[in-house]
Amino acid sequence: MNAPDPAEIVARMRLRELDHVAVAPLAVYLADAKRHQLRRHRKRNWIRLTSRTSLAAVVIAGALVVGVALPGLRVTPAATPTSAVTPRIGADPLDVVQVLVGSVDGSVYRVGKGVVDVLPVCPGRAIATLRSAPDGRRAFVVCGARSNQAPTASILDLRTGHADLLPMSVIAVPAAAAWSPDGGSVAVATQVCAGTELCSTSVVLYVPASATQRTLLPAPGSIREVRWTALGLSVYVVGPPTTGTYVLEADRWRFVTARRLVVADAAERALLDEPSLGSLPGGHRVWERRGQIETLLTDPEREDAYALALVESGGAIVYRVAGVGSIATYELGGRFTERQAEFCASAERHGDWLLCIPPGRDHIAAYAISSGEIYTIPIGAGVQLAPLAISLIPR
Amino acid sequence: MEDRLDACYTKVLRALTGVAGSLDRAEDAFQEALVELLEGGPHTRVERLEGWLYVVGVRRLRRRRWRERLETPISDAASRTSMPDVTRVAAAEFLRLLSAREREIVVARYYLDLSYREIAEFFGISIGTASSTVSRALDRIRRAVGTEAAS
């Protein structure tokens, strides 16, 4: 028998990384395709809708023409509080947080109680990263690439809507940046490419007050994410030589786990996931880490979960792709309770609330952890939210 | 039909993301493939729906590449650098080692696990061409891996 070709093994291994790409549920694509098909049948060829992005652009352009939403202005999509399924009095997430979300056409929406602010940051380009500063007055935004435009990073002043472009080659991934806990600096994953083949990544620490930046220690691999959690500043890197999460110590990157760190709490518990093996439609297996011990929470046979949040009593909340799709609370030992919900690949938690974006939709889903109830917070007709661009500002 | 689609669409979309280098472009191509499917594509006769959808999507991507090439001024193209995208994954960087054609066929072979016979059938090429394209791509990978190891 022939020995396997090493190049073939490399190809298979590297292509498995495509399983990281988070895609929307089939229903989203089918609905768009059916709409497109209907348009063809009606022979309304005055405009060609080729993508969900352009559909959103057209709808929003229409809104602009009729003066519904002018850039930077405050709009009220509904005169009443924004929850379609209105939470009980005192049980509205917008009582305790404002939610920042990004759209596929480049606007940042600040959603508060009964009001939505629209801040156009990168027209025509998707918001790839959105991270609000701890003071809630600024946000770090990455505008995704478009044909001949590289991704760009900026600091958005949430009071004025003014965005300051930063001089760095940022990587356009959802966790491309993280604010320091004191808000004095922001760590950004950057990339420099020589020619078209070799790229090197590094973490740049940007200080808004002085508009200065410095590059941190070389990372131990190709950086995919930057997070600043209770464990400190961490990067998730893809080898060679090693794939996993490293935390920055004084003079080195310390290896923590071979898995991806999603979130960590003050008790030094962490939620981890692992790249898919590529045999199933989407998602990962999810672990809880306490001290040095990592315990698998989700089904060992299935890679169908997206890690969302830790729960205090132990275990975690995940989104399960399997079946109809559900938000599930797992306990250590693998027992779980679940509730049917829209696709949620990423969420931000504040107190009892878990807020997440159904990619491509025009609303946020709010999940009350204690009661298991799910609410819908509309943003505005025609808005299409970018996947994973969400950040919370506590009131 | 939706059951068959549900079973394979994530794989096809991710495969197209690898070829396109961005999820946004892949979604456009995939949507056009879906429209073609809804309008009576030969899906009922095709054993591997993912292969059919992938190749239709790849054709859309080629058409778009061609259109962009025509629309991009020469000076702009000359100054173009590599562009990470929203969904950039390491696989996309790896695939940039290959030519567009090699990329399409390597993804079909090693990500979608299509056989050479299926690749030949879907792409409308001979089995020999499919196999030699993969061999050429593996040669490039071998050289690149050697370079990485040496540097």
Coordinates of C-alpha atoms in Angstrom, one line a residue:
Chain A
M1 CA 0.0 0.0 0.0
N2 CA 1.3 3.5 -0.9
A3 CA 2.1 5.8 2.0
P4 CA -0.2 8.9 2.1
D5 CA 1.2 11.9 0.3
P6 CA 2.2 14.5 2.9
A7 CA 1.0 17.3 0.5
E8 CA -2.4 15.6 0.4
I9 CA -2.5 15.5 4.1
V10 CA -1.6 19.1 4.4
A11 CA -4.3 20.0 1.9
R12 CA -7.0 18.1 3.8
M13 CA -5.9 19.5 7.1
R14 CA -5.8 23.1 5.9
L15 CA -9.1 22.8 4.2
R16 CA -10.8 21.6 7.4
E17 CA -10.3 25.1 8.6
L18 CA -13.1 26.1 6.3
D19 CA -15.4 24.5 8.9
H20 CA -14.8 27.6 11.0
V21 CA -16.9 29.7 8.6
A22 CA -20.2 30.4 10.3
V23 CA -23.0 30.3 7.8
A24 CA -26.7 31.2 8.3
P25 CA -29.5 28.7 8.3
L26 CA -30.6 27.3 5.0
A27 CA -33.9 29.1 5.3
V28 CA -32.2 32.5 5.0
Y29 CA -30.6 31.5 1.7
L30 CA -33.7 29.8 0.4
A31 CA -35.9 32.8 1.1
D32 CA -33.4 35.1 -0.7
A33 CA -33.2 32.7 -3.7
K34 CA -37.0 32.4 -3.9
R35 CA -37.4 36.2 -3.8
H36 CA -34.8 36.5 -6.5
Q37 CA -36.6 33.8 -8.6
L38 CA -39.9 35.6 -8.2
R39 CA -38.4 38.8 -9.4
R40 CA -37.0 37.1 -12.5
H41 CA -40.5 35.6 -13.2
R42 CA -42.1 39.0 -12.9
K43 CA -39.5 40.3 -15.4
R44 CA -38.8 43.3 -13.2
N45 CA -35.3 43.7 -14.5
W46 CA -34.8 47.3 -13.6
I47 CA -32.6 46.3 -10.8
R48 CA -30.7 43.1 -10.3
L49 CA -30.5 41.8 -6.8
T50 CA -27.5 39.6 -6.6
S51 CA -26.9 39.4 -2.9
R52 CA -28.4 39.8 0.4
T53 CA -26.0 42.7 0.9
S54 CA -27.3 44.6 -2.1
L55 CA -30.9 43.9 -1.1
A56 CA -30.2 45.6 2.2
A57 CA -28.5 48.5 0.5
V58 CA -31.5 49.0 -1.8
V59 CA -34.0 48.9 1.1
I60 CA -31.9 51.3 3.2
A61 CA -31.3 53.6 0.2
G62 CA -35.1 53.6 -0.3
A63 CA -35.5 54.6 3.4
L64 CA -33.0 57.4 2.9
V65 CA -34.8 58.8 -0.1
V66 CA -38.0 59.1 1.8
G67 CA -36.2 60.6 4.8
V68 CA -36.8 57.8 7.2
A69 CA -33.2 57.3 8.2
L70 CA -30.6 59.9 7.6
P71 CA -27.0 59.1 8.4
G72 CA -26.1 59.7 11.9
L73 CA -29.7 60.6 12.8
R74 CA -31.9 59.1 15.4
V75 CA -34.8 57.1 14.1
T76 CA -37.7 55.5 15.8
P77 CA -38.7 52.3 14.0
A78 CA -41.6 52.1 16.4
A79 CA -43.0 54.7 18.7
T80 CA -43.2 52.1 21.4
P81 CA -40.5 50.2 23.1
T82 CA -38.6 48.1 20.5
S83 CA -39.5 44.6 21.7
A84 CA -41.9 42.9 19.4
V85 CA -42.8 40.5 22.1
T86 CA -42.7 43.1 24.9
P87 CA -41.1 41.7 28.0
R88 CA -42.8 42.1 31.4
I89 CA -42.3 45.5 33.1
G90 CA -38.8 45.4 34.7
A91 CA -37.8 42.5 32.5
D92 CA -36.6 44.3 29.4
P93 CA -33.0 44.0 28.5
L94 CA -33.0 47.5 27.2
D95 CA -33.6 48.7 30.8
V96 CA -30.1 47.6 31.6
V97 CA -28.1 47.8 28.4
Q98 CA -27.8 49.5 25.1
V99 CA -27.0 47.1 22.3
L100 CA -24.5 47.9 19.5
V101 CA -24.9 45.8 16.3
G102 CA -23.4 46.1 12.9
S103 CA -25.1 45.6 9.5
V104 CA -23.9 44.0 6.3
D105 CA -24.1 47.5 4.6
G106 CA -21.8 49.1 7.1
S107 CA -23.9 50.9 9.6
V108 CA -23.6 50.6 13.4
Y109 CA -27.0 50.6 15.2
R110 CA -27.2 51.6 18.8
V111 CA -30.4 50.1 20.2
G112 CA -31.8 51.7 23.3
K113 CA -35.2 51.7 25.0
G114 CA -37.6 52.8 22.2
V115 CA -35.0 54.3 20.0
V116 CA -32.3 53.2 17.5
D117 CA -29.4 55.4 16.5
V118 CA -27.9 54.8 13.0
L119 CA -24.3 55.5 12.6
P120 CA -23.0 54.9 9.0
V121 CA -19.3 53.9 9.5
C122 CA -18.4 52.0 6.3
P123 CA -21.1 52.4 3.7
G124 CA -21.3 49.3 1.4
R125 CA -19.0 47.2 3.5
A126 CA -20.0 44.8 6.2
I127 CA -19.2 45.5 9.9
A128 CA -16.7 42.7 10.7
T129 CA -15.8 43.7 14.3
L130 CA -17.6 45.8 16.8
R131 CA -16.3 46.3 20.3
S132 CA -17.5 49.0 22.7
A133 CA -15.1 50.5 25.1
P134 CA -15.7 50.0 28.8
D135 CA -16.8 53.7 29.1
G136 CA -19.5 53.1 26.5
R137 CA -18.5 56.3 24.7
R138 CA -16.4 54.7 21.9
A139 CA -16.3 51.6 19.9
F140 CA -13.6 49.8 17.9
V141 CA -15.0 49.0 14.4
V142 CA -13.5 47.0 11.6
C143 CA -15.1 47.4 8.1
G144 CA -14.7 44.3 6.0
A145 CA -12.9 44.1 2.7
R146 CA -14.6 44.9 -0.6
S147 CA -13.2 44.1 -4.0
N148 CA -10.2 46.4 -4.1
Q149 CA -10.5 47.8 -0.6
A150 CA -8.7 46.2 2.3
P151 CA -10.4 46.0 5.7
T152 CA -10.0 49.2 7.8
A153 CA -10.1 49.8 11.6
S154 CA -11.5 52.9 13.3
I155 CA -12.4 54.2 16.6
L156 CA -16.1 55.4 16.5
D157 CA -17.2 58.2 18.9
L158 CA -20.6 57.0 19.8
R159 CA -21.7 60.5 20.8
T160 CA -20.9 62.3 17.6
G161 CA -20.8 59.4 15.1
H162 CA -17.3 60.5 14.0
A163 CA -15.0 57.6 13.1
D164 CA -11.2 58.0 13.3
L165 CA -9.4 55.7 10.9
L166 CA -6.4 53.9 12.4
P167 CA -3.2 53.3 10.5
M168 CA -3.0 49.6 10.7
S169 CA -3.6 46.5 8.6
V170 CA -6.3 44.9 10.6
I171 CA -7.6 41.3 10.2
A172 CA -11.3 41.4 9.5
V173 CA -12.6 38.7 11.8
P174 CA -15.3 39.0 14.5
A175 CA -12.8 39.0 17.4
A176 CA -10.1 41.1 15.8
A177 CA -9.8 43.4 18.8
A178 CA -10.3 43.7 22.5
W179 CA -10.4 46.7 24.8
S180 CA -8.2 46.7 28.0
P181 CA -10.4 46.5 31.1
D182 CA -9.6 50.2 31.9
G183 CA -10.4 51.3 28.3
G184 CA -7.0 52.9 27.9
S185 CA -5.9 50.8 25.0
V186 CA -7.2 48.3 22.5
A187 CA -5.4 45.2 21.4
V188 CA -5.8 44.6 17.6
A189 CA -5.0 41.6 15.5
T190 CA -3.1 42.8 12.4
Q191 CA -1.6 41.2 9.4
V192 CA 1.2 42.1 7.0
C193 CA 1.6 40.2 3.8
A194 CA 4.7 40.0 1.6
G195 CA 3.5 39.4 -1.9
T196 CA 0.4 37.2 -2.1
E197 CA 1.6 34.1 -0.3
L198 CA 3.3 34.9 3.0
C199 CA 1.4 36.7 5.7
S200 CA 2.5 37.3 9.3
T201 CA 0.2 38.3 12.1
S202 CA 0.8 40.3 15.3
V203 CA -1.0 42.0 18.1
V204 CA -0.8 45.8 18.1
L205 CA -1.7 47.7 21.2
Y206 CA -3.3 51.0 20.2
V207 CA -3.7 53.9 22.8
P208 CA -6.5 56.3 21.7
A209 CA -5.5 59.1 24.0
S210 CA -2.1 59.5 22.5
A211 CA -2.9 58.0 19.1
T212 CA 0.1 55.8 19.4
Q213 CA 0.6 52.1 18.9
R214 CA 3.2 49.4 19.6
T215 CA 3.5 45.8 18.5
L216 CA 3.5 43.2 21.2
L217 CA 5.7 40.1 21.3
P218 CA 5.5 38.0 18.2
A219 CA 2.6 35.6 18.5
P220 CA 3.3 31.9 18.5
G221 CA 1.3 31.2 15.3
S222 CA -1.1 32.8 12.9
I223 CA -3.5 34.9 15.0
R224 CA -7.3 34.3 14.6
E225 CA -8.7 36.1 17.6
V226 CA -7.8 38.5 20.4
R227 CA -9.7 38.6 23.7
W228 CA -9.3 40.4 27.0
T229 CA -10.9 38.3 29.6
A230 CA -10.5 37.6 33.3
L231 CA -7.5 35.5 32.3
G232 CA -5.8 38.5 30.7
L233 CA -5.0 39.4 27.1
S234 CA -5.2 36.2 25.0
V235 CA -4.8 35.2 21.4
Y236 CA -6.2 32.2 19.6
V237 CA -3.6 31.1 17.0
V238 CA -3.5 28.4 14.3
G239 CA -0.3 26.5 13.9
P240 CA 2.2 25.6 12.8
P241 CA 3.7 24.9 15.3
T242 CA 0.7 24.8 17.7
T243 CA -3.0 25.6 17.5
G244 CA -4.6 27.0 20.7
T245 CA -5.0 29.8 23.1
Y246 CA -2.1 31.7 24.6
V247 CA -2.3 34.4 27.4
L248 CA 0.2 37.2 27.5
E249 CA 2.5 37.3 30.5
A250 CA 5.2 39.8 31.2
D251 CA 7.6 38.6 28.6
R252 CA 6.0 35.7 26.8
W253 CA 2.8 34.2 25.4
R254 CA 1.9 31.3 27.8
F255 CA 0.1 28.3 26.3
V256 CA -3.3 27.8 28.0
T257 CA -5.2 25.3 26.0
A258 CA -5.3 23.6 22.6
R259 CA -8.9 24.9 22.2
R260 CA -10.4 28.3 21.5
L261 CA -11.2 30.5 24.5
V262 CA -14.6 32.0 24.1
V263 CA -15.2 33.6 27.5
A264 CA -13.7 33.5 31.0
D265 CA -15.2 34.7 34.3
A266 CA -13.7 36.2 37.4
A267 CA -13.7 32.8 39.0
E268 CA -11.3 31.8 36.2
R269 CA -13.8 29.4 34.7
A270 CA -13.6 29.5 30.9
L271 CA -15.7 28.4 28.0
L272 CA -13.8 26.7 25.2
D273 CA -14.7 25.2 21.8
E274 CA -12.8 23.2 19.2
P275 CA -12.6 23.5 15.5
S276 CA -15.0 21.2 13.7
L277 CA -13.7 18.0 12.2
G278 CA -15.7 18.7 9.1
S279 CA -18.0 15.8 9.1
L280 CA -21.2 17.6 10.2
P281 CA -23.0 20.7 9.1
G282 CA -21.7 23.2 11.6
G283 CA -20.7 24.1 15.1
H284 CA -18.3 22.6 17.5
R285 CA -17.9 20.7 20.7
V286 CA -17.9 22.9 23.8
W287 CA -15.8 22.5 27.0
E288 CA -15.8 24.2 30.4
R289 CA -12.4 24.7 32.0
R290 CA -11.8 25.1 35.7
G291 CA -8.2 25.5 36.8
Q292 CA -6.4 23.1 34.5
I293 CA -9.4 20.7 34.0
E294 CA -11.3 20.8 30.8
T295 CA -14.7 19.0 30.8
L296 CA -16.6 18.3 27.6
L297 CA -20.1 19.7 28.0
T298 CA -21.7 18.8 24.7
D299 CA -22.2 15.5 22.9
P300 CA -18.9 13.9 22.2
E301 CA -20.2 12.4 18.9
R302 CA -21.6 15.7 17.5
E303 CA -20.1 19.0 16.5
D304 CA -23.3 20.9 16.6
A305 CA -22.9 23.6 19.2
Y306 CA -21.8 27.3 19.4
A307 CA -20.5 28.4 22.8
L308 CA -22.4 31.4 24.1
A309 CA -22.0 32.0 27.8
L310 CA -21.0 30.5 31.1
V311 CA -23.7 30.0 33.8
E312 CA -22.8 30.5 37.5
S313 CA -24.1 27.2 38.7
G314 CA -21.6 25.4 36.3
G315 CA -22.0 24.5 32.7
A316 CA -22.9 26.8 29.9
I317 CA -25.4 28.1 27.4
V318 CA -24.8 27.0 23.8
Y319 CA -26.7 27.2 20.5
R320 CA -27.4 23.7 19.2
V321 CA -27.7 23.5 15.4
A322 CA -29.1 20.0 15.6
G323 CA -32.8 19.5 14.8
V324 CA -34.8 22.7 14.7
G325 CA -32.1 24.8 16.4
S326 CA -32.2 25.7 20.0
I327 CA -30.6 27.6 22.9
A328 CA -29.5 24.9 25.4
T329 CA -28.2 25.1 28.9
Y330 CA -25.7 22.4 29.6
E331 CA -24.8 21.1 33.0
L332 CA -21.5 19.3 33.7
G333 CA -22.2 15.7 32.9
G334 CA -23.9 16.5 29.7
R335 CA -27.5 17.0 30.8
F336 CA -29.2 19.9 29.1
T337 CA -32.5 21.7 28.7
E338 CA -33.2 23.5 25.5
R339 CA -35.6 25.9 23.9
Q340 CA -36.2 26.3 20.2
A341 CA -34.6 29.5 18.9
E342 CA -33.3 31.2 15.8
F343 CA -29.7 30.7 14.8
C344 CA -27.3 32.3 17.2
A345 CA -23.6 31.8 16.6
S346 CA -22.4 34.5 19.0
A347 CA -23.9 36.3 21.9
E348 CA -23.0 38.9 24.6
R349 CA -24.3 38.5 28.1
H350 CA -25.3 41.1 30.7
G351 CA -26.8 39.8 34.0
D352 CA -29.7 37.6 33.2
W353 CA -29.8 38.6 29.5
L354 CA -28.1 36.9 26.6
L355 CA -28.3 39.0 23.4
C356 CA -27.5 37.6 20.1
I357 CA -27.8 38.3 16.4
P358 CA -29.6 36.0 14.0
P359 CA -27.3 36.7 11.0
G360 CA -28.9 38.4 8.1
R361 CA -32.0 39.3 10.1
D362 CA -33.4 42.7 11.1
H363 CA -33.7 42.0 14.8
I364 CA -31.8 41.0 17.9
A365 CA -32.9 38.0 20.0
A366 CA -32.9 38.4 23.8
Y367 CA -32.8 35.3 25.9
A368 CA -33.7 35.6 29.6
I369 CA -31.5 33.0 31.3
S370 CA -33.5 32.6 34.5
S371 CA -36.9 32.1 32.8
G372 CA -35.8 30.7 29.5
E373 CA -38.0 33.2 27.7
I374 CA -36.9 34.6 24.3
Y375 CA -37.8 38.1 23.1
T376 CA -37.3 39.8 19.8
I377 CA -36.0 43.4 19.5
P378 CA -36.6 44.8 16.0
I379 CA -34.0 47.2 14.6
G380 CA -35.7 48.4 11.5
A381 CA -37.3 47.1 8.4
G382 CA -34.8 46.1 5.7
V383 CA -31.8 46.1 8.0
Q384 CA -29.6 43.0 7.7
L385 CA -27.4 42.4 10.6
A386 CA -23.8 41.3 10.1
P387 CA -22.9 38.0 11.7
L388 CA -21.3 38.2 15.1
A389 CA -20.9 42.0 15.3
I390 CA -22.5 42.7 18.6
S391 CA -21.4 44.6 21.8
L392 CA -23.3 45.7 24.9
I393 CA -23.1 49.0 26.8
P394 CA -24.3 48.7 30.4
R395 CA -26.5 51.6 31.5
Chain B
M1 CA -35.3 18.5 -2.0
E2 CA -34.9 20.7 1.1
D3 CA -33.7 17.7 3.1
R4 CA -31.0 17.0 0.6
L5 CA -30.1 20.7 0.5
D6 CA -30.0 20.9 4.3
A7 CA -27.6 18.0 4.4
C8 CA -25.1 19.6 2.1
Y9 CA -25.5 23.3 1.9
T10 CA -23.0 24.3 4.7
K11 CA -20.3 22.2 3.1
V12 CA -21.0 23.8 -0.3
L13 CA -21.0 27.3 1.0
R14 CA -17.8 26.8 2.9
A15 CA -16.2 25.2 -0.1
L16 CA -17.2 28.3 -2.2
T17 CA -15.8 30.5 0.6
G18 CA -12.5 28.8 0.1
V19 CA -12.5 29.4 -3.6
A20 CA -13.8 33.0 -3.4
G21 CA -11.7 34.0 -0.4
S22 CA -14.8 35.6 1.3
L23 CA -18.1 34.5 2.6
D24 CA -19.9 37.5 1.0
R25 CA -18.9 36.5 -2.5
A26 CA -19.5 32.8 -1.8
E27 CA -23.0 33.7 -0.6
D28 CA -23.8 35.5 -3.8
A29 CA -22.6 32.6 -5.9
F30 CA -24.4 30.1 -3.7
Q31 CA -27.6 32.1 -3.9
E32 CA -27.4 32.1 -7.7
A33 CA -26.8 28.4 -7.7
L34 CA -29.9 28.0 -5.5
V35 CA -32.0 30.1 -7.9
E36 CA -30.9 27.8 -10.7
L37 CA -31.8 24.8 -8.6
L38 CA -35.2 26.2 -7.9
E39 CA -35.7 26.9 -11.6
G40 CA -35.4 23.2 -12.4
G41 CA -31.7 22.4 -12.3
P42 CA -31.0 18.8 -12.8
H43 CA -30.8 18.1 -9.1
T44 CA -33.2 15.1 -9.2
R45 CA -30.9 13.3 -11.6
V46 CA -27.7 14.2 -9.7
E47 CA -26.5 11.8 -7.1
R48 CA -24.3 14.3 -5.4
L49 CA -26.2 17.5 -5.1
E50 CA -23.3 19.2 -3.4
G51 CA -21.1 18.6 -6.5
W52 CA -23.7 20.2 -8.8
L53 CA -24.3 23.2 -6.5
Y54 CA -20.6 23.7 -6.0
V55 CA -19.8 23.7 -9.7
V56 CA -22.7 26.1 -10.5
G57 CA -21.4 28.4 -7.7
V58 CA -17.8 28.2 -9.0
R59 CA -19.0 29.2 -12.5
R60 CA -20.7 32.3 -11.0
L61 CA -17.5 33.2 -9.1
R62 CA -15.5 32.9 -12.4
R63 CA -17.9 35.1 -14.1
R64 CA -17.6 37.7 -11.3
R65 CA -13.8 37.5 -11.4
W66 CA -13.9 38.1 -15.1
R67 CA -16.2 41.0 -14.7
E68 CA -14.1 42.6 -12.0
R69 CA -11.0 42.1 -14.1
L70 CA -12.6 44.1 -16.9
E71 CA -13.8 46.8 -14.6
T72 CA -10.6 47.3 -12.5
P73 CA -8.3 50.0 -13.9
I74 CA -4.8 48.8 -14.5
S75 CA -3.2 51.2 -12.0
D76 CA -5.6 50.0 -9.4
A77 CA -4.9 46.3 -10.1
A78 CA -1.1 47.0 -9.9
S79 CA -1.4 48.5 -6.4
R80 CA -3.7 45.8 -5.1
T81 CA -2.5 44.0 -2.0
S82 CA -3.8 40.9 -0.3
M83 CA -7.1 41.6 1.4
P84 CA -8.2 39.8 4.5
D85 CA -12.0 39.6 4.6
V86 CA -14.7 39.1 7.2
T87 CA -14.5 35.4 7.0
R88 CA -10.8 35.0 6.2
V89 CA -9.7 31.6 7.5
A90 CA -6.3 30.0 7.3
A91 CA -7.6 27.8 4.6
A92 CA -8.1 30.8 2.3
E93 CA -4.5 31.9 2.8
F94 CA -3.3 28.4 2.0
L95 CA -5.5 28.3 -1.1
R96 CA -3.9 31.4 -2.4
L97 CA -0.8 29.2 -3.2
L98 CA -2.8 27.8 -6.0
S99 CA -4.1 29.0 -9.3
A100 CA -7.9 29.7 -9.5
R101 CA -8.5 26.5 -11.4
E102 CA -6.3 24.4 -9.1
R103 CA -8.1 25.9 -6.1
E104 CA -11.5 24.9 -7.5
I105 CA -10.5 21.4 -8.1
V106 CA -8.5 20.9 -4.9
V107 CA -11.5 22.1 -2.8
A108 CA -13.7 19.7 -4.7
R109 CA -11.3 16.8 -4.2
Y110 CA -10.1 17.3 -0.6
Y111 CA -12.9 19.3 1.0
L112 CA -16.0 18.0 -0.7
D113 CA -14.4 14.6 -1.2
L114 CA -15.6 14.3 -4.8
S115 CA -13.9 11.5 -6.8
Y116 CA -12.0 12.3 -9.9
R117 CA -14.8 10.8 -11.9
E118 CA -17.3 13.1 -10.3
I119 CA -15.0 16.1 -10.7
A120 CA -14.6 15.3 -14.4
E121 CA -18.3 15.0 -14.8
F122 CA -19.3 18.2 -13.0
F123 CA -16.6 20.4 -14.4
G124 CA -16.9 18.9 -17.9
I125 CA -13.3 17.9 -18.1
S126 CA -11.5 14.5 -18.5
I127 CA -10.5 12.4 -15.5
G128 CA -6.9 12.8 -16.6
T129 CA -7.2 16.6 -16.6
A130 CA -8.8 16.5 -13.1
S131 CA -6.0 14.3 -11.8
S132 CA -3.2 16.2 -13.4
T133 CA -4.6 19.5 -12.0
V134 CA -4.6 18.0 -8.5
S135 CA -1.0 16.7 -9.0
R136 CA 0.2 20.1 -10.0
A137 CA -1.5 21.7 -7.0
L138 CA 0.1 19.1 -4.7
D139 CA 3.5 19.9 -6.2
R140 CA 3.0 23.6 -5.3
I141 CA 1.9 22.7 -1.8
R142 CA 5.0 20.4 -1.4
R143 CA 7.2 23.3 -2.5
A144 CA 5.5 25.8 -0.2
V145 CA 5.6 23.4 2.8
G146 CA 9.3 22.9 2.1
T147 CA 9.8 26.7 2.0
E148 CA 7.9 27.2 5.3
A149 CA 9.9 24.5 7.0
A150 CA 13.2 26.0 5.8
S151 CA 12.3 29.6 6.8

